[in-house]
Tab-separated table of C-alpha atoms in Angstrom:
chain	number	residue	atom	x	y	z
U	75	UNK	CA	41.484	-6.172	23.009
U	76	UNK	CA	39.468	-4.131	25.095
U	77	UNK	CA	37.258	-7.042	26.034
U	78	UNK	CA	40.011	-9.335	26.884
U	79	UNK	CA	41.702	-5.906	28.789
U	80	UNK	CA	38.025	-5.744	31.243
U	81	UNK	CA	38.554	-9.855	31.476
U	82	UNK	CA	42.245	-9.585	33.195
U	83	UNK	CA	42.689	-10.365	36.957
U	84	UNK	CA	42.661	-7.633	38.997
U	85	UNK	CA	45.477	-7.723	41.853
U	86	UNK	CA	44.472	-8.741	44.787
U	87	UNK	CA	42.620	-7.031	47.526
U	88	UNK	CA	42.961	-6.930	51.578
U	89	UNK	CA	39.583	-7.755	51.608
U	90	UNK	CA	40.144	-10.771	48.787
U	91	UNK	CA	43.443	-11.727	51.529
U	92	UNK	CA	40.929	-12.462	54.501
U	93	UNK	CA	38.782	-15.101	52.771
U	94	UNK	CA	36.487	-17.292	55.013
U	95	UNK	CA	37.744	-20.697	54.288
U	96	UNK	CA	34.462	-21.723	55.185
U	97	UNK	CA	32.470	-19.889	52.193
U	98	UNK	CA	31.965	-20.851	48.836
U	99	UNK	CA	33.766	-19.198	45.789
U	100	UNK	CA	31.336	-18.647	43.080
U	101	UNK	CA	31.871	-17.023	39.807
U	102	UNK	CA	29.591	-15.827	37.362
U	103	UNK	CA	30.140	-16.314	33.945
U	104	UNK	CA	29.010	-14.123	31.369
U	105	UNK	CA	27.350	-14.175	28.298
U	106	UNK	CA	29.067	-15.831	24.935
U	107	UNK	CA	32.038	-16.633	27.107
U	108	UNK	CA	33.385	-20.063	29.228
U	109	UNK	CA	35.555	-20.820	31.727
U	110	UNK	CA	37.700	-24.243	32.536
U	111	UNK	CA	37.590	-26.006	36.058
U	112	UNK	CA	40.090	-28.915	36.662
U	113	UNK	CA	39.634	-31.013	39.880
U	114	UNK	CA	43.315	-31.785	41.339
U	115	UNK	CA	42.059	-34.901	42.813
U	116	UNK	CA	39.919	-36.861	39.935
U	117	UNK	CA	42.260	-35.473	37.265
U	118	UNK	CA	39.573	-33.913	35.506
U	119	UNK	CA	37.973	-30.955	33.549
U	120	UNK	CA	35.036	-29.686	33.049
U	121	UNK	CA	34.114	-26.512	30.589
U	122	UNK	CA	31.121	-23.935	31.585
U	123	UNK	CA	29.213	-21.733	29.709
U	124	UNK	CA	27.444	-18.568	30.171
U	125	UNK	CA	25.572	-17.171	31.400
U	126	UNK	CA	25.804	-19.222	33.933
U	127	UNK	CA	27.084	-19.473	37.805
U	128	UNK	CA	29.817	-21.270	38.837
U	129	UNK	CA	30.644	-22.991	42.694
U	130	UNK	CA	33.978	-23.986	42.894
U	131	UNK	CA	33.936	-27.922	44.328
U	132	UNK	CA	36.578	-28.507	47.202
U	133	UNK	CA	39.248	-29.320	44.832
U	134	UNK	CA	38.751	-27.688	41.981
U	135	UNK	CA	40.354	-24.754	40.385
U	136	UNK	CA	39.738	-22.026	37.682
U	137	UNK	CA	42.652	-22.523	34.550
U	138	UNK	CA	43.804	-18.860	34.043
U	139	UNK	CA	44.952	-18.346	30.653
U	140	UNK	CA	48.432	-15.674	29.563
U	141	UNK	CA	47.031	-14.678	26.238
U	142	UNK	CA	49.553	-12.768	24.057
U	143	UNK	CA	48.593	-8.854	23.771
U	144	UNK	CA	49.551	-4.903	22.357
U	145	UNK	CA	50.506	-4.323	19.421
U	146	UNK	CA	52.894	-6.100	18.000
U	147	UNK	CA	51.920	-9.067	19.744
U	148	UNK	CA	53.828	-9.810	23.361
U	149	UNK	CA	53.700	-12.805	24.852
U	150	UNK	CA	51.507	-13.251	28.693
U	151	UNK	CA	50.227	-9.473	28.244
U	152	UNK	CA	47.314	-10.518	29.414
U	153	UNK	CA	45.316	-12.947	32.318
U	154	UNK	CA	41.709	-14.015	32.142
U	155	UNK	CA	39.675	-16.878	33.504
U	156	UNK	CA	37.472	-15.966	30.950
U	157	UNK	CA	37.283	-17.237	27.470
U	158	UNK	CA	35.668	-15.230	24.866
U	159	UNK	CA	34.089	-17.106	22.095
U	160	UNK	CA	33.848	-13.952	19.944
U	161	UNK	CA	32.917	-12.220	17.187
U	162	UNK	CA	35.850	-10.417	18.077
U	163	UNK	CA	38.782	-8.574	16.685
U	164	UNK	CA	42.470	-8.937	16.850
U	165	UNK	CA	44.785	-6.418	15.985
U	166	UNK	CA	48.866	-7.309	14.634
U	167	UNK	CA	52.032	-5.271	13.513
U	168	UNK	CA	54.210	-7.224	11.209
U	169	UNK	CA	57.661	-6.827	9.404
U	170	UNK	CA	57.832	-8.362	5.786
U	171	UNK	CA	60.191	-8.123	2.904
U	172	UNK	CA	59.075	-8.349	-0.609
U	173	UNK	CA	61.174	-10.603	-3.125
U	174	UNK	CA	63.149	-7.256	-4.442
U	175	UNK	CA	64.329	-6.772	-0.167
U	176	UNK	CA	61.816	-3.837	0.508
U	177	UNK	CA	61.322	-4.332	4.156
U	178	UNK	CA	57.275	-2.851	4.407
U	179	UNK	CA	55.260	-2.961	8.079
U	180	UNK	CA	51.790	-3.899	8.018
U	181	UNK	CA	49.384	-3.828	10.690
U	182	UNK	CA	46.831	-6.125	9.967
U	183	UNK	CA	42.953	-6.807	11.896
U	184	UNK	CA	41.684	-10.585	12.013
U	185	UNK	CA	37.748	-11.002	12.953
U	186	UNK	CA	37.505	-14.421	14.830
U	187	UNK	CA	35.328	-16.491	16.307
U	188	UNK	CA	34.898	-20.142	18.063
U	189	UNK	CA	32.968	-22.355	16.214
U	190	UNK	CA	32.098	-24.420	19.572
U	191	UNK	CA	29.414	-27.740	19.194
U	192	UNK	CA	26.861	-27.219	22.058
U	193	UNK	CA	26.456	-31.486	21.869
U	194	UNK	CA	29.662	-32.453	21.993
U	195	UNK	CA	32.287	-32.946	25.179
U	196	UNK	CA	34.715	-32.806	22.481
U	197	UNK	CA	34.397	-29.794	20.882
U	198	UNK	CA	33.922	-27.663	24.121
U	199	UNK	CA	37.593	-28.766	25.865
U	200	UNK	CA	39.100	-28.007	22.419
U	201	UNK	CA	38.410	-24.408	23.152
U	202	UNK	CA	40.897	-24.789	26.237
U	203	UNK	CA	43.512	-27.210	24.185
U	204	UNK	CA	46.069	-23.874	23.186
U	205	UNK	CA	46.716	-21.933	26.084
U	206	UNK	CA	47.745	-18.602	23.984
U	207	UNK	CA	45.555	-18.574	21.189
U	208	UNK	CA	46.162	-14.897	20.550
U	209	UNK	CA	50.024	-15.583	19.912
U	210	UNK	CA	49.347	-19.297	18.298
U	211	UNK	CA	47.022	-17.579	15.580
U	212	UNK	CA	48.894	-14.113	14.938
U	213	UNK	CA	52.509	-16.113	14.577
U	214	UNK	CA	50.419	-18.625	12.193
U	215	UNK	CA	48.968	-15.990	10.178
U	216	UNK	CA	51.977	-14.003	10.033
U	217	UNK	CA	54.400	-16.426	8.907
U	218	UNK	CA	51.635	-16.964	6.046
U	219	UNK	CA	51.508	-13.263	5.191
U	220	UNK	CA	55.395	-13.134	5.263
U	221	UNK	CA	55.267	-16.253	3.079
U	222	UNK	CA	53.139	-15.020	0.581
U	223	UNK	CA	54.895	-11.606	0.372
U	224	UNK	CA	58.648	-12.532	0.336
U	225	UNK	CA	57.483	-13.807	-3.428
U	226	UNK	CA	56.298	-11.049	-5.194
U	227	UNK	CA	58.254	-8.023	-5.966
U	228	UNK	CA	57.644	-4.568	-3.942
U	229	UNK	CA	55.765	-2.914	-6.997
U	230	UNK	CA	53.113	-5.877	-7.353
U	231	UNK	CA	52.554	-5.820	-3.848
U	232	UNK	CA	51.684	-2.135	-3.880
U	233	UNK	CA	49.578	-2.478	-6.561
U	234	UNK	CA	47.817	-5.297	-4.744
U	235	UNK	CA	48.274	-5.533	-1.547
U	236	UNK	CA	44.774	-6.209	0.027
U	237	UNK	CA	44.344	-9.099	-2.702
U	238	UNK	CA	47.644	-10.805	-1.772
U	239	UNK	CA	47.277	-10.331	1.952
U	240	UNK	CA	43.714	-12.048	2.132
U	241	UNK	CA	44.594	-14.644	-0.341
U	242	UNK	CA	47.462	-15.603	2.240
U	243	UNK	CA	45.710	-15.293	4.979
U	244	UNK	CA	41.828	-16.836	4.082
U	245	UNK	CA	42.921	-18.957	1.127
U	246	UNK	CA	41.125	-20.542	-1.609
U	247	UNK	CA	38.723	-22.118	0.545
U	248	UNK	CA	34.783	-22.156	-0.876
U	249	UNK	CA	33.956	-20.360	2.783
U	250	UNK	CA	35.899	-17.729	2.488
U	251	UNK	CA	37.226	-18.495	6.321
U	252	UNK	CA	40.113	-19.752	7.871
U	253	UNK	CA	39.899	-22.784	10.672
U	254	UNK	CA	42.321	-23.663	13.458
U	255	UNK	CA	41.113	-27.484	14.193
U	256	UNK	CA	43.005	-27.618	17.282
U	257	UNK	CA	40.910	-25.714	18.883
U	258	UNK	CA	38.048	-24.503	16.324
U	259	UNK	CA	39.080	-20.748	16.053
U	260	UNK	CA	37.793	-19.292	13.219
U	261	UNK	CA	38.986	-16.174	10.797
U	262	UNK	CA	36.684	-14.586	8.897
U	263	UNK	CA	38.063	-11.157	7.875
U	264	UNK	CA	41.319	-9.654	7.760
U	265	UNK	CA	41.730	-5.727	7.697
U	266	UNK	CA	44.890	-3.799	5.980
U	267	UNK	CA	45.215	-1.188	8.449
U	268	UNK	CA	48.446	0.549	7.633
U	269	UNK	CA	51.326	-0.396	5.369
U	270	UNK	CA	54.629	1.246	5.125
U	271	UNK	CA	58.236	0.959	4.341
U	272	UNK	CA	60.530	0.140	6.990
U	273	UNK	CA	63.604	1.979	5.733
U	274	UNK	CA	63.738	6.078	5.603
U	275	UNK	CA	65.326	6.206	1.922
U	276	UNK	CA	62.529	3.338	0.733
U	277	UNK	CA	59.992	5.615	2.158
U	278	UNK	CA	61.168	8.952	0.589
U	279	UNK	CA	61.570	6.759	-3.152
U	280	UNK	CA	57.960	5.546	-2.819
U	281	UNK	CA	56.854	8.398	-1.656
U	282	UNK	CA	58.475	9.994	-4.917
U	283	UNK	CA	57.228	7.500	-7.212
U	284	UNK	CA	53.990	7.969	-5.960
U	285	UNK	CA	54.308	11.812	-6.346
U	286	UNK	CA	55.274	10.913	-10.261
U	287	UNK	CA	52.746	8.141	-10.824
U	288	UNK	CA	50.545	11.182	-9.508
U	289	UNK	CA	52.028	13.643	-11.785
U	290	UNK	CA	52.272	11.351	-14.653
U	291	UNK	CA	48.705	10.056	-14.583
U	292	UNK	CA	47.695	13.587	-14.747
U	293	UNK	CA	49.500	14.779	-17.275
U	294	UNK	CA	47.900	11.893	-19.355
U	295	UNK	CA	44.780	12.626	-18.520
U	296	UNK	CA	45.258	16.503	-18.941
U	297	UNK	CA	46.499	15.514	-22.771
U	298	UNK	CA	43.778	12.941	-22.913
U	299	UNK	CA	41.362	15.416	-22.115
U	300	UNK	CA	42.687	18.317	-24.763
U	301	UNK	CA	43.079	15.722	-27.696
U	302	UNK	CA	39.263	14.464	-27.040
U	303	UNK	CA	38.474	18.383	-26.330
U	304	UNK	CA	40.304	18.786	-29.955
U	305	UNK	CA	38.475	15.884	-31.379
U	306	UNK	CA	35.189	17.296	-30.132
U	307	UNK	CA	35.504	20.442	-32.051
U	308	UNK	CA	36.882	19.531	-35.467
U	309	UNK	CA	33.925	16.746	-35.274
U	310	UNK	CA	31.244	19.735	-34.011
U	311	UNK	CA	32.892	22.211	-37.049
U	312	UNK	CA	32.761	19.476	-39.643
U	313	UNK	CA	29.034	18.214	-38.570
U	314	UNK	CA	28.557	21.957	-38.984
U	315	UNK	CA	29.481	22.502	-42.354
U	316	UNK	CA	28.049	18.747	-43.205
U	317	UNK	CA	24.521	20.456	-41.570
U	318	UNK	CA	25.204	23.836	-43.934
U	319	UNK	CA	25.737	22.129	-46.985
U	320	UNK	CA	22.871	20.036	-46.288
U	321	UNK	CA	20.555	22.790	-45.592
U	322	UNK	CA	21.111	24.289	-48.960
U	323	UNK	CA	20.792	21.541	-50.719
U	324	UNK	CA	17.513	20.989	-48.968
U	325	UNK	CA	16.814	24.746	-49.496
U	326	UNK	CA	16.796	24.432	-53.328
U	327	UNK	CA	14.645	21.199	-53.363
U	328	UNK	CA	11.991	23.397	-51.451
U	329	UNK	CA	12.244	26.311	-53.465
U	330	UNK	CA	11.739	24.038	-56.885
U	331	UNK	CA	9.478	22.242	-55.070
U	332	UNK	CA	7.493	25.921	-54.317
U	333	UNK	CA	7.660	26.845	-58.129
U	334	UNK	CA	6.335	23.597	-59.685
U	335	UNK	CA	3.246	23.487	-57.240
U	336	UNK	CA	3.113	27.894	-57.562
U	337	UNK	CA	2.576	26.488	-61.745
U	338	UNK	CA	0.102	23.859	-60.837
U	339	UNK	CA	-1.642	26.374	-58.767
U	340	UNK	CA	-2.110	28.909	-61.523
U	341	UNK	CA	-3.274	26.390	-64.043
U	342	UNK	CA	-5.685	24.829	-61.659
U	343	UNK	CA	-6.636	28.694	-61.214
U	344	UNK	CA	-7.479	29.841	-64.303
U	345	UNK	CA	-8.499	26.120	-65.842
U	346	UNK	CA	-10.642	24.969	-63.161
U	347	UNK	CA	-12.649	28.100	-62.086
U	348	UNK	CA	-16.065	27.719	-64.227
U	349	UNK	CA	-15.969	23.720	-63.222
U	350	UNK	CA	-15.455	24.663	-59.579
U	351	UNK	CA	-18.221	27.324	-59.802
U	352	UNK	CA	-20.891	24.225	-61.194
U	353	UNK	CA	-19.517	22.210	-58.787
U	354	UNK	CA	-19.884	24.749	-55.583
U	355	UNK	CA	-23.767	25.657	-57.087
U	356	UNK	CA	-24.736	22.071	-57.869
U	357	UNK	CA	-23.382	20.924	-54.260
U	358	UNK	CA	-25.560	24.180	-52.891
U	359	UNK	CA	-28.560	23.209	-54.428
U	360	UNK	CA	-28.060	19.716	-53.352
U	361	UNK	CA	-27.366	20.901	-49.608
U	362	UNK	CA	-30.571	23.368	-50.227
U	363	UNK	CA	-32.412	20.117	-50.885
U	364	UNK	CA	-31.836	18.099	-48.917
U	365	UNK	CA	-32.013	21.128	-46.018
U	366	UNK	CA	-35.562	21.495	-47.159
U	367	UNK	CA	-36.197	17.546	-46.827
U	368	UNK	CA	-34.922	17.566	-43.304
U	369	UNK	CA	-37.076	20.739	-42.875
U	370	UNK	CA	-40.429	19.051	-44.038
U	371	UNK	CA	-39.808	15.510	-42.357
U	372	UNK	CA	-38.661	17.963	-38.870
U	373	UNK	CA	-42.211	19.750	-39.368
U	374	UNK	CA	-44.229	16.308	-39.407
U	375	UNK	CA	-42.179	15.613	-36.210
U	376	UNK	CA	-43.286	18.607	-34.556
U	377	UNK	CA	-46.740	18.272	-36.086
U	378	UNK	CA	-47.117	14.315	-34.702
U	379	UNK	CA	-45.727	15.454	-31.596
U	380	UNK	CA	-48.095	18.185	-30.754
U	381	UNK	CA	-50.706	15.824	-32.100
U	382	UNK	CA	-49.510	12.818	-29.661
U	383	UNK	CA	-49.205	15.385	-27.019
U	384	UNK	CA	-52.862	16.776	-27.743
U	385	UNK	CA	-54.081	13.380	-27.377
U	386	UNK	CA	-52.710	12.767	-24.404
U	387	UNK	CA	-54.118	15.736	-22.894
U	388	UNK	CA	-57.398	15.353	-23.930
U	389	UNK	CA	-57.177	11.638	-22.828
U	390	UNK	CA	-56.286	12.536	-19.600
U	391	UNK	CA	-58.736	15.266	-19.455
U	392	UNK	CA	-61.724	13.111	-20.121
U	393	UNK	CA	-60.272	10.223	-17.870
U	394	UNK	CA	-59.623	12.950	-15.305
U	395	UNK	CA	-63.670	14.185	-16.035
U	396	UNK	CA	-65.072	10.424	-15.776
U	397	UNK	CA	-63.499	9.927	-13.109
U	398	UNK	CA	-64.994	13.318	-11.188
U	399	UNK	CA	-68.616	12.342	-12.744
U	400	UNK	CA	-67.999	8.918	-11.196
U	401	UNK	CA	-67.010	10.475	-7.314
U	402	UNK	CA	-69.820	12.642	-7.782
U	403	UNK	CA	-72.636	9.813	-8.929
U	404	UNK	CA	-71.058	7.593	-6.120
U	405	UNK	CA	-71.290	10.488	-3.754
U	406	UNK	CA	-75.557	11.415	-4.815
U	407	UNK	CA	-75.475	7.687	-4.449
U	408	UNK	CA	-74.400	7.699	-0.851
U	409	UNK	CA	-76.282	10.642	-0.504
U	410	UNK	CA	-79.560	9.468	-1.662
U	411	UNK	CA	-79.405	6.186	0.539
U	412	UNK	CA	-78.584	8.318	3.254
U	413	UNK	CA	-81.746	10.069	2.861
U	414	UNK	CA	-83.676	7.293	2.248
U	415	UNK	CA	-82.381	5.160	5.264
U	416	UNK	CA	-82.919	9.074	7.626
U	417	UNK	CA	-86.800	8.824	5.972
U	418	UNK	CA	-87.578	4.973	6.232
U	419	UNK	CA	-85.923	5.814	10.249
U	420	UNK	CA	-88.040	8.677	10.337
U	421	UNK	CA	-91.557	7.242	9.014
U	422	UNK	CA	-90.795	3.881	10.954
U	423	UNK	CA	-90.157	5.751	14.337
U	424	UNK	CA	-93.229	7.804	13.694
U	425	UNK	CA	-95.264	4.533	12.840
U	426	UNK	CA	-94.101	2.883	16.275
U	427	UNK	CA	-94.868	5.747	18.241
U	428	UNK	CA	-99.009	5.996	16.789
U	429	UNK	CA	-100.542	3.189	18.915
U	430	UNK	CA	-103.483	1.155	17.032
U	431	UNK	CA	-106.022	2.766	19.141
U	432	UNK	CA	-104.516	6.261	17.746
U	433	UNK	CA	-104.606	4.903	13.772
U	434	UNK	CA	-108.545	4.313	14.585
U	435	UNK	CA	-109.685	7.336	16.230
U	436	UNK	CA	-107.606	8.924	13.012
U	437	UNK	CA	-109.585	7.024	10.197
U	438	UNK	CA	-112.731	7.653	12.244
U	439	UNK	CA	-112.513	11.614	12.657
U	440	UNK	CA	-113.226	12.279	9.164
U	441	UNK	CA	-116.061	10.418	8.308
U	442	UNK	CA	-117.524	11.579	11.443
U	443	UNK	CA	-116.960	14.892	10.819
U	444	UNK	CA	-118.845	15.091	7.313
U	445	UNK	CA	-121.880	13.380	8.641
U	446	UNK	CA	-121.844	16.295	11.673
U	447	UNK	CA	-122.038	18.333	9.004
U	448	UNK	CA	-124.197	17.538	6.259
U	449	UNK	CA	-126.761	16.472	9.160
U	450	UNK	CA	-126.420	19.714	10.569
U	451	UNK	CA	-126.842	21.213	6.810
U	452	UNK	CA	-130.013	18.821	6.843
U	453	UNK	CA	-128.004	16.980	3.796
U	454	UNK	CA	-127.538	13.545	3.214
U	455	UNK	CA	-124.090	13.928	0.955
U	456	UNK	CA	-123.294	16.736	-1.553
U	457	UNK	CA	-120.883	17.359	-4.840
U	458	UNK	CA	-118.791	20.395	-5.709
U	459	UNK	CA	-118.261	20.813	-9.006
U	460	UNK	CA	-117.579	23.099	-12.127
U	461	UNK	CA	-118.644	22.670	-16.250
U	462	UNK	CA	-114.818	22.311	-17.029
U	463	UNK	CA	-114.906	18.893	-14.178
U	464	UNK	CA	-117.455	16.520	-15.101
U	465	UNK	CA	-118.676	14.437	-12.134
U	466	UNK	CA	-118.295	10.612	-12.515
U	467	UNK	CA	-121.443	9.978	-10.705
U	468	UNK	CA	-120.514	6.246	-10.285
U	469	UNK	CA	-117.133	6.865	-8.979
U	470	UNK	CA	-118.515	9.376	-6.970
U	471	UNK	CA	-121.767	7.034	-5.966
U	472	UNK	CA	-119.025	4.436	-5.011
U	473	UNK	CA	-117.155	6.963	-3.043
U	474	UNK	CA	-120.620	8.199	-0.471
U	475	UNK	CA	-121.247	4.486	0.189
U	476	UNK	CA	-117.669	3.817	1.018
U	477	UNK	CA	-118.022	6.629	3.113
U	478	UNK	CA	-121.466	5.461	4.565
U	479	UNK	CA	-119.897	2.083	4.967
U	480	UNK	CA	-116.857	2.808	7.039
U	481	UNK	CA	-119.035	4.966	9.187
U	482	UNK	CA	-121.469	2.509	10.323
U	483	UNK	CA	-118.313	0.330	10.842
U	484	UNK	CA	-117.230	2.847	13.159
U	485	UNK	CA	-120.230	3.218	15.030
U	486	UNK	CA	-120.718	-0.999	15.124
C-alpha cells in the first residue's frame, strides 16, 4: 500500500489552477506501471507503458482509478492514474466463523501480480477492465476463505490454519497461483498474519486450553523423559552385571588357559633342553660357516678389486708416460727441423753472400801458399810423418800432383 499511497493525486495547487491552455500536459510514466487514455471524441482507449512519456492529445483524458484501501479494506481510499503491475503486496482483515460458531479475525497478505502480454491489444486493456481491483480481489478471496472455514470446526482450524487458508485461497491448481481472467491479476502467496478470536470469553477459553495443551504436553514429556531416564538405568545396571558375570567367566577361561600352557612350558623345559642345546650349536656352526664362506668369497672381492684397480693405475700410468715420450719426441722433432731449417738458412745465406770471384781467390790461397814456402825452403814438396803412421806414398804421390795440378790451373 505504500506504493499505491505515493501514486494518489495530490490536491490541487494555485499554480496547477493557472494552467496555460496553450501548453501541453505530459506525464511520465514510470517503470513496471501503465496508465489508460480515452479520447472523448473517437470513443477510444489506448494503454501506455513505462517508462515512457505521455502527451495528452486535444481530447483525451487520463482514467483515474478509486482503488479500495486500509485495513480492512474501504472502498475509493485511494486515487491513482497509475497502475501498478506488481510484484506487490496486499494486506486484508477478515471476520470468519468456524462450523462450531467461533467467530476468529484473520488478517491475511496476498502477493500479486499482472500477468500482462506485451503482443497483444487484448491483454493490455484487460488490465483497465475492473476499476477496483483491490476490493474485487480481497471480497473474492475472502468470501473463499470464509467459505472454506465456516466448514471445519474451531479446533481443526487451529491446528491447521495456514494449510486450510492457502488451500482456499490458491487451490489445487498444478501452479500453485491463483488467476483473475478478467483482468489477468495474479496471486501467488498468501501470508497468515494474525488470527484471533473475536469474542472476549472465546479468547480467555483458548487462551486456557492453550495454557493446558501447554501444561499437558509437558507433563508428558516430563514422565516420558523419567520412564526412558528409568529405562536407561535398569538397562545400564543389568548390562552391568551381564558385563560382570561375563568377565568372570572369561577370567577363569584365562586362568585355565595360563595353567595348561604354565604345564606345557615346564615339560617343553625340562624335555627339550639337550635337543635345543644341539639345535642352537649345530645352527652356530652352520652360521660360523657359512660367515667364513662370505668372509673368503668378500676377501677375493677385495683382492680382484685392488687388482682391477692396480691395473688401471698402471694402465693409465704407462698411457699417461707414452703419451709424455710422444710430446717430447714430437717436440726434439720440431726442434731438430728447426735447427736444421736455422742451419740450411744460415749456410745458404752465407753461400749467397761469397761471390764466385771470392770461392776462387779461396781455393787458390792455399796452394799458393805451400809453393811460397817450400820454394823459399828450396823444397819441391815434403812429408811429416811418425813410425806409428805409415805414409801411403801413392796416396800421398796422388795428393802433390793434385796439388801441382790445381796450381798451374791457377796460374793458367
Amino acid at each position: 500500500q505504500s506504493t499505491w499511497g505515493t501514486a494518489m493525486a495530490a490536491p490541487p495547487t494555485a499554480a496547477a489552477a493557472r494552467r496555460d491552455k496553450w501548453r501541453v500536459v505530459t506525464y511520465n510514466v514510470p517503470q513496471n506501471s501503465c496508465v489508460q487514455l480515452f479520447d472523448y471524441k473517437t470513443k477510444r482507449s489506448r494503454v501506455v507503458f513505462g517508462p515512457d512519456l505521455v502527451m495528452l492529445e486535444p481530447d483525451e483524458h487520463f482514467t483515474q482509478l478509486n482503488l479500495s484501501g486500509g485495513v480492512p479494506k474501504r472502498s475509493n481510499a485511494m486515487r491513482s492514474l497509475l497502475m501498478f503491475l506488481g510484484p506487490e503486496f496486499m494486506t486484508d482483515l477478515l471476520v470468519v466463523e468456524t462450523s462450531d460458531h467461533a467467530r476468529l479475525s484473520i488478517q491475511l497478505g496476498y502477493n500479486w501480480h499482472f500477468a500482462v502480454d506485451m503482443e497483444s491489444e487484448v491483454s493490455k486493456a484487460a488490465v483497465f477492465s475492473v476499476p477496483d481491483f483491490v476490493g474485487d480481489a480481497c471480497n473474492t478471496l475472502g468470501s473463499r476463505v470464509r467459505s472454506a472455514i465456516s466448514s471445519v470446526p474451531f479446533q481443526q482450524f487451529h491446528a491447521h490454519s495456514a494449510e486450510i487458508i492457502r488451500a482456499a485461497v490458491l487451490g489445487d491448481s498444478e501452479e500453485g497461483v491463483y488467476r483473475f481472467p478478467a483482468n489477468g491479476l495474479v496471486i501467488t502467496n498468501v501470508d497468515v498474519q494474525n488470527v484471533e478470536p473475536v469474542d472476549q470469553r472465546t479468547r480467555d477459553s483458548l487462551q486456557k486450553s492453550v495454557t493446558l495443551a501447554i501444561e499437558i504436553t509437558t507433563a508428558a514429556v516430563e514422565a516420558e523423559a523419567r520412564n526412558e531416564a528409568k529405562k536407561i538405568e535398569q538397562e545400564a545396571i543389568g548390562s552391568l552385571e551381564k558385563q560382570v558375570i561375563e568377565d568372570d567367566c572369561l577370567i577363569e577361561t584365562v586362568r585355565y588357559a595360563l595353567v595348561e600352557l604354565q604345564a606345557e612350558a615346564e615339560a617343553i623345559k625340562t624335555s627339550g633342553q639337550a635337543e635345543a642345546e644341539a639345535k642352537a650349536y649345530a645352527q652356530r656352526t652352520h652360521i660360523e660357516g657359512e660367515a667364513e664362506v662370505v668372509q673368503a668369497q668378500l676377501r677375493t672381492d677385495a683382492t680382484n678389486i685392488q687388482a682391477a684397480f692396480e691395473l688401471e693405475r698402471l694402465t693409465a700410468h704407462y698411457d699417461a708416460e707414452i703419451d709424455h715420450q710422444k710430446d717430447l719426441n714430437a717436440l726434439e722433432i720440431e726442434k731438430t727441423r728447426r735447427l736444421a731449417e736455422i742451419e740450411t738458412s744460415k749456410f745458404k745465406s752465407m753461400v749467397e753472400s761469397i761471390t764466385p770471384e771470392a770461392l776462387l781467390e779461396m781455393a787458390k790461397a792455399g796452394p799458393e801458399l805451400q809453393a811460397e814456402l817450400l820454394k823459399g825452403l828450396g823444397l819441391s814438396g815434403y812429408i811429416v810423418t811418425s813410425g806409428n803412421t805409415p805414409v801411403n806414398l801413392l796416396s800421398t804421390a796422388n795428393g802433390l800432383m793434385g796439388q801441382v795440378a790445381a796450381a798451374t790451373a791457377g796460374r793458367a
